[in-house]
mmCIF file with all atom_site columns, C-alpha atoms in Angstrom:
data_model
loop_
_atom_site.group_PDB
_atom_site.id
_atom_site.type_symbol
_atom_site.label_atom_id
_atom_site.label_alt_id
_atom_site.label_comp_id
_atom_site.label_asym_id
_atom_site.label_entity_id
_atom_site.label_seq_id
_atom_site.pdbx_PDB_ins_code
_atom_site.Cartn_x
_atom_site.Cartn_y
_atom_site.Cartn_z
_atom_site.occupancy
_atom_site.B_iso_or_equiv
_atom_site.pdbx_formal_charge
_atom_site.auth_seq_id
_atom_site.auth_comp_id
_atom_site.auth_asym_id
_atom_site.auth_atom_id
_atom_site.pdbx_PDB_model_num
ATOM 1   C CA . UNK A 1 1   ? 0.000   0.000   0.000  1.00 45.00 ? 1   UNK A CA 1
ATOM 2   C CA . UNK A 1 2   ? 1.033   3.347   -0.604 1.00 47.00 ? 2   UNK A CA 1
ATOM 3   C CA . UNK A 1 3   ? 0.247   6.676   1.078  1.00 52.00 ? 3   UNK A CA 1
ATOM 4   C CA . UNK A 1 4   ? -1.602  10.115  -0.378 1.00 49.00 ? 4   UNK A CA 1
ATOM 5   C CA . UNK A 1 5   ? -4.220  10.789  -2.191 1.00 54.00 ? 5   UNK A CA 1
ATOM 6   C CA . UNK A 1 6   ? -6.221  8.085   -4.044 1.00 62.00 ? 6   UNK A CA 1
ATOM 7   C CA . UNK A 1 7   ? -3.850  5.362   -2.544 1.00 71.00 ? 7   UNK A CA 1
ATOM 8   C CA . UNK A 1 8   ? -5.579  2.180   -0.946 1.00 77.00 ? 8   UNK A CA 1
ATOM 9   C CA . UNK A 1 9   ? -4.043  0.994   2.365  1.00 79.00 ? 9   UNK A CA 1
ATOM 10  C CA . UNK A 1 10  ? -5.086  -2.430  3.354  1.00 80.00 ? 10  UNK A CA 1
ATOM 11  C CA . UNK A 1 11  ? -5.686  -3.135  6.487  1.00 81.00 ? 11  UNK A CA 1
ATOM 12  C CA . UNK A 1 12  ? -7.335  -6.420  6.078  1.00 81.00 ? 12  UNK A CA 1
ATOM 13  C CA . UNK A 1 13  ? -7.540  -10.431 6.780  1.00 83.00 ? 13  UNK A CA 1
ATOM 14  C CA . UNK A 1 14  ? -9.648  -11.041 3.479  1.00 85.00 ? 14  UNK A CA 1
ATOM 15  C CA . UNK A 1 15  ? -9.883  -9.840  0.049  1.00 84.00 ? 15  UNK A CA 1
ATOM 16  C CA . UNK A 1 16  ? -10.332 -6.321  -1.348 1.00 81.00 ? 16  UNK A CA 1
ATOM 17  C CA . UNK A 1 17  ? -13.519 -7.337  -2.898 1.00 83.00 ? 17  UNK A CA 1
ATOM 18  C CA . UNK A 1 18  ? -14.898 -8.230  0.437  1.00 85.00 ? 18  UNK A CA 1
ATOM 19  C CA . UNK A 1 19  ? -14.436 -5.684  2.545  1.00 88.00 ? 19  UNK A CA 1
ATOM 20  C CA . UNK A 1 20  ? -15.389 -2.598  4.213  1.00 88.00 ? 20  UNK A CA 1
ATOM 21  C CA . UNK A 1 21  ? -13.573 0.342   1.982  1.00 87.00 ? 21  UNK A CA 1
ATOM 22  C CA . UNK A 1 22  ? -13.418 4.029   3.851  1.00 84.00 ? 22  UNK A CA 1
ATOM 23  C CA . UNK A 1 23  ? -12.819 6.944   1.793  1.00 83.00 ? 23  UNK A CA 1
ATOM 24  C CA . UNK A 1 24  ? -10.485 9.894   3.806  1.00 80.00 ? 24  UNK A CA 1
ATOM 25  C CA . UNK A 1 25  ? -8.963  13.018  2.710  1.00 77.00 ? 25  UNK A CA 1
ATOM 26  C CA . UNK A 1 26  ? -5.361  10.675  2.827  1.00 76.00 ? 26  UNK A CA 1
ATOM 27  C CA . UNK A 1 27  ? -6.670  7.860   0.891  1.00 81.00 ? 27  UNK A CA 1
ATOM 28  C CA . UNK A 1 28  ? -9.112  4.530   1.022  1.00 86.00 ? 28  UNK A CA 1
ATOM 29  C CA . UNK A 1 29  ? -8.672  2.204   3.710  1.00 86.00 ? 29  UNK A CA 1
ATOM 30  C CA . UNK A 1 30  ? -9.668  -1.417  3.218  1.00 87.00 ? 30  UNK A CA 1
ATOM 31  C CA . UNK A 1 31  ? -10.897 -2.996  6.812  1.00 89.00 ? 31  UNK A CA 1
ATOM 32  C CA . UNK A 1 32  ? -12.312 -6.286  7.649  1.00 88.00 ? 32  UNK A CA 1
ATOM 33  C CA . UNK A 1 33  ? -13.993 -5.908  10.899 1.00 88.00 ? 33  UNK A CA 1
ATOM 34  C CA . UNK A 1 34  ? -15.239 -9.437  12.392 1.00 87.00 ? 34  UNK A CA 1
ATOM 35  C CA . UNK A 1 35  ? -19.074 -7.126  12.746 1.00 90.00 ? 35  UNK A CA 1
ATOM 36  C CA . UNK A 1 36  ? -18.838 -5.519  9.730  1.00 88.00 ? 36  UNK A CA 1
ATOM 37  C CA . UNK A 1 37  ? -22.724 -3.900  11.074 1.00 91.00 ? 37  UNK A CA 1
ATOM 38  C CA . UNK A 1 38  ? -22.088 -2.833  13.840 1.00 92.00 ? 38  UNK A CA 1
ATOM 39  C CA . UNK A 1 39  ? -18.573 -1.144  12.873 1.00 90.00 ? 39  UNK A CA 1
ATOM 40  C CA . UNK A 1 40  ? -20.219 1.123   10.482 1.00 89.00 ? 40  UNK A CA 1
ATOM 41  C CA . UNK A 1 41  ? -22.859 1.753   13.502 1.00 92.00 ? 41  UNK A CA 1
ATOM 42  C CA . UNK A 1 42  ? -19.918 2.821   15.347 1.00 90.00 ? 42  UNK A CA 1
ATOM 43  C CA . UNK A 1 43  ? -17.986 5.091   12.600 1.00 85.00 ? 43  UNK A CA 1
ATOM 44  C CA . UNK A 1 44  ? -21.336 6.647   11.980 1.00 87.00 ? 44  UNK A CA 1
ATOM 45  C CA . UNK A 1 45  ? -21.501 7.407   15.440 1.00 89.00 ? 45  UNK A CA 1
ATOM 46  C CA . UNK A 1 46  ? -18.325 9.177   16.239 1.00 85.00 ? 46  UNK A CA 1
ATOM 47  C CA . UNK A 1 47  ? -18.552 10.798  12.738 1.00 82.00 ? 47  UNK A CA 1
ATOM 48  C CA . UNK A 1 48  ? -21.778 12.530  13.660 1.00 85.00 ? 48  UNK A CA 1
ATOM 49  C CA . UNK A 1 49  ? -19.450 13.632  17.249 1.00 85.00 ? 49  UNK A CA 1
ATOM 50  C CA . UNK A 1 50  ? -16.502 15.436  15.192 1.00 79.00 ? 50  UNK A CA 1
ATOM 51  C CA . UNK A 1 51  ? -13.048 15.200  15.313 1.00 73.00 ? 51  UNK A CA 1
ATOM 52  C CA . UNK A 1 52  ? -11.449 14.994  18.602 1.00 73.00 ? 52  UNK A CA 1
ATOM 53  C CA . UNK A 1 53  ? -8.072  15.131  17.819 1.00 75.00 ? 53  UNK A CA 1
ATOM 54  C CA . UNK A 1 54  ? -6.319  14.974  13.267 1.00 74.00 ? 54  UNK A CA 1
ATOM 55  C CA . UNK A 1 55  ? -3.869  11.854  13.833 1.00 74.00 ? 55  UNK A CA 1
ATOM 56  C CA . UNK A 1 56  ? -1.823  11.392  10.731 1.00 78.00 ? 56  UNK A CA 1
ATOM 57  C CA . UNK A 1 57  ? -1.802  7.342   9.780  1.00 78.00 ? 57  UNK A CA 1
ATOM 58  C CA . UNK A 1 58  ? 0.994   5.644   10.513 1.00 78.00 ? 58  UNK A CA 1
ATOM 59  C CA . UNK A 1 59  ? 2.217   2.322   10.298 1.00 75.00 ? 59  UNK A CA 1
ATOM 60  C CA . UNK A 1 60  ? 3.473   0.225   13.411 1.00 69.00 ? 60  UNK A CA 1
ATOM 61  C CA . UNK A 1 61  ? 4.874   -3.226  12.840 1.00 68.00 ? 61  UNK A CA 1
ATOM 62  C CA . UNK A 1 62  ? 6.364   -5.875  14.942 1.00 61.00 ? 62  UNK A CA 1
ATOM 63  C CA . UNK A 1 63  ? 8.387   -9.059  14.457 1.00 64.00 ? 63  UNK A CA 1
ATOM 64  C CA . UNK A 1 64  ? 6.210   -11.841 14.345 1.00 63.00 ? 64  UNK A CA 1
ATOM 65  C CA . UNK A 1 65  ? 8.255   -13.132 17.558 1.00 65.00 ? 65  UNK A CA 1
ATOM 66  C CA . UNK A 1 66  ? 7.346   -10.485 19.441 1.00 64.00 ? 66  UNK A CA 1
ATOM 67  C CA . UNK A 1 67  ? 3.837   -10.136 18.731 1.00 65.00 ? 67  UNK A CA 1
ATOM 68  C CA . UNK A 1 68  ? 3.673   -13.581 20.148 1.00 67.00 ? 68  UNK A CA 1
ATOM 69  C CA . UNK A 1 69  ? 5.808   -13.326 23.104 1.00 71.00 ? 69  UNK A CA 1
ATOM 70  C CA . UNK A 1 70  ? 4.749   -8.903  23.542 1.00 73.00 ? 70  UNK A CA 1
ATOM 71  C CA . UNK A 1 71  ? 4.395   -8.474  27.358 1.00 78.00 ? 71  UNK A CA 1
ATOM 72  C CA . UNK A 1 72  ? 5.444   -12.130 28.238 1.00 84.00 ? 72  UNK A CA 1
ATOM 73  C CA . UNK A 1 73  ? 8.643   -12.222 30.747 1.00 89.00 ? 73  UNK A CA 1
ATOM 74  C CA . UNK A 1 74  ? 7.994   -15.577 31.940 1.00 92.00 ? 74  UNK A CA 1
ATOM 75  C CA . UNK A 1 75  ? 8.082   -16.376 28.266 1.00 90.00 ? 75  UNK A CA 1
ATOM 76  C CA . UNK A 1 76  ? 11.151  -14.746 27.252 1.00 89.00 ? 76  UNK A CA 1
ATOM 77  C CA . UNK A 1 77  ? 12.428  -15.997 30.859 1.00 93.00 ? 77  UNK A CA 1
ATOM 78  C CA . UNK A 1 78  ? 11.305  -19.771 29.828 1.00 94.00 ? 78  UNK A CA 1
ATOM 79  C CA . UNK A 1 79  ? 12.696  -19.501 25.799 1.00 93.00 ? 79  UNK A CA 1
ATOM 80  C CA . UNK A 1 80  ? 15.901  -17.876 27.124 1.00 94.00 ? 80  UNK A CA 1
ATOM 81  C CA . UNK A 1 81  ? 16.835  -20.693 29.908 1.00 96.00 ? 81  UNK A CA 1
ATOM 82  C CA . UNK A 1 82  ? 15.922  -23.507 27.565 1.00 96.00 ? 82  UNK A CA 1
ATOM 83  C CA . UNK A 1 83  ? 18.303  -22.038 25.287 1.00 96.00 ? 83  UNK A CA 1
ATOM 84  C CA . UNK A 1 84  ? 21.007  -21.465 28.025 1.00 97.00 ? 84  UNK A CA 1
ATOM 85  C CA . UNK A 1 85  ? 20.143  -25.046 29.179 1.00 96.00 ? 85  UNK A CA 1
ATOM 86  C CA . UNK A 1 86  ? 20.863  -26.047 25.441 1.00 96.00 ? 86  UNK A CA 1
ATOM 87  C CA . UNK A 1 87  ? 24.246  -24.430 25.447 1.00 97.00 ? 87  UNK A CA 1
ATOM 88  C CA . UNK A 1 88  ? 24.787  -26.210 29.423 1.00 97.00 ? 88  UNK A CA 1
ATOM 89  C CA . UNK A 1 89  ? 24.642  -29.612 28.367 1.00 96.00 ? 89  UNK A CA 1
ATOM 90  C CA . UNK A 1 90  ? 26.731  -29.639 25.272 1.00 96.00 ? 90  UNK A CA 1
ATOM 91  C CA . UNK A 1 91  ? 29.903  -27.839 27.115 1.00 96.00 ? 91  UNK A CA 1
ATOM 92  C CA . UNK A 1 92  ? 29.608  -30.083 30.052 1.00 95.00 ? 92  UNK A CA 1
ATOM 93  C CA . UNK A 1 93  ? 29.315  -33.069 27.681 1.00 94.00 ? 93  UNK A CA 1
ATOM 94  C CA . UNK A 1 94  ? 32.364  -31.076 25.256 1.00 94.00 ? 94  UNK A CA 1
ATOM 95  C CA . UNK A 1 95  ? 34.514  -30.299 28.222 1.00 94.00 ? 95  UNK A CA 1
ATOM 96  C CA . UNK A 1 96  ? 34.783  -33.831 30.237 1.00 92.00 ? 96  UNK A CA 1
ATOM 97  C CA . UNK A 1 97  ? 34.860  -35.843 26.606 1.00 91.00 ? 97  UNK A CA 1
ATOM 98  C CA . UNK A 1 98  ? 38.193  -36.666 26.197 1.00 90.00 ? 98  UNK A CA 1
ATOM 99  C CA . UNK A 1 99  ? 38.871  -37.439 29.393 1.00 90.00 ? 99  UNK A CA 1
ATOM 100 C CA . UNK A 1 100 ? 36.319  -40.122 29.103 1.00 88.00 ? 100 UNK A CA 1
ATOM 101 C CA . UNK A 1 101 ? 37.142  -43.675 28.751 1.00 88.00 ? 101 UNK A CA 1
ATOM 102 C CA . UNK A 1 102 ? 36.062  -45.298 25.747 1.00 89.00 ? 102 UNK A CA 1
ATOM 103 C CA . UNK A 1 103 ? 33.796  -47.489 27.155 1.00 88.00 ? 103 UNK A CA 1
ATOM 104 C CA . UNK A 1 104 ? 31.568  -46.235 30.114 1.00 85.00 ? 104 UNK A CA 1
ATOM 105 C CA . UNK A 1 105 ? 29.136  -48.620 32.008 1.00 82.00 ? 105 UNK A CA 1
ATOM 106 C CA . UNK A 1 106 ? 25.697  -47.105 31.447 1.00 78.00 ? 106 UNK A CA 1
ATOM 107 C CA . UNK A 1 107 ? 23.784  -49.257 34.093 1.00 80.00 ? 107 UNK A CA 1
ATOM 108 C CA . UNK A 1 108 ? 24.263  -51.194 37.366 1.00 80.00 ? 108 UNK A CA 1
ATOM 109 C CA . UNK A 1 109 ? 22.214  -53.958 39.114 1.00 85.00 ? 109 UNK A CA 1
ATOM 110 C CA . UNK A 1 110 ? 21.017  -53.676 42.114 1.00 88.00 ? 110 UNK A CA 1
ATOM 111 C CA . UNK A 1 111 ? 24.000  -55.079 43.461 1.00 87.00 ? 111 UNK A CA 1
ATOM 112 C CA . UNK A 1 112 ? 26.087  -52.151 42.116 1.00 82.00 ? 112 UNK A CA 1
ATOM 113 C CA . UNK A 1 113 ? 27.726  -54.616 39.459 1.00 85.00 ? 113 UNK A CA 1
ATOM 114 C CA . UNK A 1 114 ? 28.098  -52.543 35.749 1.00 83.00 ? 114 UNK A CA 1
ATOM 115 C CA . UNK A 1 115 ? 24.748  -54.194 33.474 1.00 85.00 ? 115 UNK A CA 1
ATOM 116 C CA . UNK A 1 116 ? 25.392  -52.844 31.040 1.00 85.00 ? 116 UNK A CA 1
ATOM 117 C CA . UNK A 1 117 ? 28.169  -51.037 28.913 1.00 85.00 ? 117 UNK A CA 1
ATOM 118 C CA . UNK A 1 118 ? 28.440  -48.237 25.889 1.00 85.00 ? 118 UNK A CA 1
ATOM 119 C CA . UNK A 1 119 ? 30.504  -46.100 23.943 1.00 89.00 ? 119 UNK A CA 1
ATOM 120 C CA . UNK A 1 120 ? 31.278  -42.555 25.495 1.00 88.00 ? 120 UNK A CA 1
ATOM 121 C CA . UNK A 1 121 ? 29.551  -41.083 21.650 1.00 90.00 ? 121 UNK A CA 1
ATOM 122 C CA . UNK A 1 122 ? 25.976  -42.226 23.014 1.00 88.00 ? 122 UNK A CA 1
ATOM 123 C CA . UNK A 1 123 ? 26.245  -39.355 25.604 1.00 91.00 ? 123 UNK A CA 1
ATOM 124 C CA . UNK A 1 124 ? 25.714  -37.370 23.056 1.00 94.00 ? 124 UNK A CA 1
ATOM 125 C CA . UNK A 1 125 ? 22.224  -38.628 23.292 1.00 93.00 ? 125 UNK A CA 1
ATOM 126 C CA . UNK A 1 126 ? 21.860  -36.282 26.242 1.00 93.00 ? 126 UNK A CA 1
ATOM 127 C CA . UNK A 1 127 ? 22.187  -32.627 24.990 1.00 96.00 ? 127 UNK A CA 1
ATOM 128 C CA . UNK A 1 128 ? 20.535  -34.093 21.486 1.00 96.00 ? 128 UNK A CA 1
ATOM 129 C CA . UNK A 1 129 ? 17.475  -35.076 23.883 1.00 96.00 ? 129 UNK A CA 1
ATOM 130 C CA . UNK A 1 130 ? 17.724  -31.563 25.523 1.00 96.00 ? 130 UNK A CA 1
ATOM 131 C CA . UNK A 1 131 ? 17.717  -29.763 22.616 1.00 97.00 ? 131 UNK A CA 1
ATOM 132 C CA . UNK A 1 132 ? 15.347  -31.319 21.109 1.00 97.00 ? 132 UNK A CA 1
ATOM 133 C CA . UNK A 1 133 ? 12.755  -30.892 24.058 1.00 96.00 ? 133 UNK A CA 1
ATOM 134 C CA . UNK A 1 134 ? 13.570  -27.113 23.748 1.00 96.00 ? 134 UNK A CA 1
ATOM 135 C CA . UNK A 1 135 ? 12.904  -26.715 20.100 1.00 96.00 ? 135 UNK A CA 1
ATOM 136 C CA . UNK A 1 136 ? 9.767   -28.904 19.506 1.00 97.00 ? 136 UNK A CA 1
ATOM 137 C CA . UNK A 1 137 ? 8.107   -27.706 22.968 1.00 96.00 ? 137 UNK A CA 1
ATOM 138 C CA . UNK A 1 138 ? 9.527   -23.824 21.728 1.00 94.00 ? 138 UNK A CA 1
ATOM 139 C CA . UNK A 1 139 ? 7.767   -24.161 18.551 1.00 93.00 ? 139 UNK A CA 1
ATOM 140 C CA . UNK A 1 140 ? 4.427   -25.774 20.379 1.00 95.00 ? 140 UNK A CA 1
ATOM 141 C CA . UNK A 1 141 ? 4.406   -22.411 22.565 1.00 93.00 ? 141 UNK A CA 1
ATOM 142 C CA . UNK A 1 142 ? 5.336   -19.963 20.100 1.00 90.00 ? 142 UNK A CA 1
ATOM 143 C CA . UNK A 1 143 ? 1.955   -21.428 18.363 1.00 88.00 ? 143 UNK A CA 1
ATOM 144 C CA . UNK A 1 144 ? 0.025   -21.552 22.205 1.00 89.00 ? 144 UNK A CA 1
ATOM 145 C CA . UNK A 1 145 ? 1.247   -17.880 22.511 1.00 87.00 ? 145 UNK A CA 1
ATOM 146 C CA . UNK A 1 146 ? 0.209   -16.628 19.241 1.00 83.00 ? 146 UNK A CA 1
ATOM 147 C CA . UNK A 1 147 ? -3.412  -17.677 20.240 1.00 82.00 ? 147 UNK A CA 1
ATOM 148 C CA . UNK A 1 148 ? -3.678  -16.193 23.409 1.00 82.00 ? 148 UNK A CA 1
ATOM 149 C CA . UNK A 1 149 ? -2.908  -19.556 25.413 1.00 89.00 ? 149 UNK A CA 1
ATOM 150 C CA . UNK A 1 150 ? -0.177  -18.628 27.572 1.00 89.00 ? 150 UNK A CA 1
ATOM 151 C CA . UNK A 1 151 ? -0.425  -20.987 29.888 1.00 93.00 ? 151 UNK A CA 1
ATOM 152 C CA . UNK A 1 152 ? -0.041  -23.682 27.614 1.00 94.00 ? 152 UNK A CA 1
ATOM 153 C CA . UNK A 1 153 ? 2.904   -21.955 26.583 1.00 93.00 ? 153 UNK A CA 1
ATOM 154 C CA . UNK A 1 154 ? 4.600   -21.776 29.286 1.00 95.00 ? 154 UNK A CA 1
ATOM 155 C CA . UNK A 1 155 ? 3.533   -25.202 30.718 1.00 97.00 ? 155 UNK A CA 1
ATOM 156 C CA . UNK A 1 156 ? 5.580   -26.601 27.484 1.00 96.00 ? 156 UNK A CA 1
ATOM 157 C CA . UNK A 1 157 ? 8.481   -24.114 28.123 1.00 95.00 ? 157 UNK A CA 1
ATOM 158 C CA . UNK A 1 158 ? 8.742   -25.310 31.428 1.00 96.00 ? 158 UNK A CA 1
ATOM 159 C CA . UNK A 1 159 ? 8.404   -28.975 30.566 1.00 96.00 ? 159 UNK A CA 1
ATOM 160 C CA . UNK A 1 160 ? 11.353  -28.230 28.242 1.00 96.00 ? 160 UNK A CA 1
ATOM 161 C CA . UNK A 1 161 ? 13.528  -26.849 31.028 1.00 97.00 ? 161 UNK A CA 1
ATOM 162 C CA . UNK A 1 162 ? 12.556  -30.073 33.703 1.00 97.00 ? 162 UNK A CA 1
ATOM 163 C CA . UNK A 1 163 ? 13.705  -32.066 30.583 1.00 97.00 ? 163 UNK A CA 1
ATOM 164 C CA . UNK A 1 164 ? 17.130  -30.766 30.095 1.00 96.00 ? 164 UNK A CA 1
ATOM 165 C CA . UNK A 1 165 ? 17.565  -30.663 34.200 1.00 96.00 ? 165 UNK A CA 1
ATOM 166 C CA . UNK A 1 166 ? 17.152  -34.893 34.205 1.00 96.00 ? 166 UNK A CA 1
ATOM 167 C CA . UNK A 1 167 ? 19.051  -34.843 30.995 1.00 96.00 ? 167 UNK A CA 1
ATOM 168 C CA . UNK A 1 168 ? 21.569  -32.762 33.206 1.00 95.00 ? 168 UNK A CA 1
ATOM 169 C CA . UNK A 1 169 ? 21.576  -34.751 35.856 1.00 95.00 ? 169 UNK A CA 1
ATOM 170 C CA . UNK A 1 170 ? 21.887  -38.250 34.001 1.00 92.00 ? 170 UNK A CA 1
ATOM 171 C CA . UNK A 1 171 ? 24.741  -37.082 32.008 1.00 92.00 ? 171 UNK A CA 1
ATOM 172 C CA . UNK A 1 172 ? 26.472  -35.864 35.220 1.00 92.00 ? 172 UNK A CA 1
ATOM 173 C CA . UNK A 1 173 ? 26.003  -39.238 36.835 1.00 87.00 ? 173 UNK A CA 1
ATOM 174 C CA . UNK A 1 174 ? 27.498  -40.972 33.367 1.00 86.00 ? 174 UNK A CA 1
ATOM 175 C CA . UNK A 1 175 ? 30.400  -39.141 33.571 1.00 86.00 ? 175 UNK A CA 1
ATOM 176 C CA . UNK A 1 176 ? 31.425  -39.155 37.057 1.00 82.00 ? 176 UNK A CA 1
#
């Protein structure tokens, strides 16, 4: 869309064709209000009151990410510690590597004998489990969030975080 005189600005979720076109001394603006009805009620209305105060249009966009998360600290909070948690388990894993034997014993019995044995590369399986938790739960909430269900977001956030604290905490135990 373009701005001045004659020039259509869309502001709309539907085609041209189908929606509610106002005429101003700036331009046309093409709406789509969900009560089409009752919004012309209303513009009528306050037409019929007068201007209160000339606003020039203007344009305010956001990133798509922070429409979703605008307002949400706990979110940003959640996303950012997931990511942190991320970053966690691949140095601890990274740092203590080569000082790892080749083989590790994964398991004991009850009896505390070793059950059963692996290669130190299947540790990676860890941080791969962790990260993956963050970025399929991440995407989940980013799509909760963008329809208003925070809670759900952060519930899946959160699970993400619980997820790479056991992941944590197992790979810990491995390597010790």
């Amino acid at each position: 869309s373009q701005q001045g005189p004659g020039a259509v600005n869309l502001c709309a979720t539907v085609p041209v064709d189908a929606c509610i076109v106002l005429e101003t001394d700036d331009g046309y603006y093409a709406l789509s209000p969900a009560d089409p009805k009752g919004f012309i009620a209303a513009v009528q209305e306050r037409y019929r009151m007068g201007p209160a105060t000339i606003m020039e249009p203007a344009r305010i966009r956001q990133p798509w990410l922070g429409q979703m998360l605008a307002g949400d600290t706990v979110g940003h909070g959640l996303l950012t510690i997931g990511a942190v948690g991320v970053l966690v388990l691949f140095a601890v894993l990274m740092i203590s590597f080569p000082d790892l034997p080749e083989v590790l014993t994964v398991r004991y019995n009850s009896a505390g004998l070793p059950e059963e044995i692996g290669e130190k590369a299947a540790l990676f399986r860890l941080p791969i489990i962790g990260l993956l938790a963050w970025g399929i739960n991440g995407i989940w909430g980013l799509w909760l969030s963008a329809r208003g269900q925070r809670t759900g977001a952060h519930m899946l956030w959160g699970g993400a975080v619980v997820v790479q604290g056991f992941s944590l905490l197992a790979l810990i135990s491995l390597i010790t």
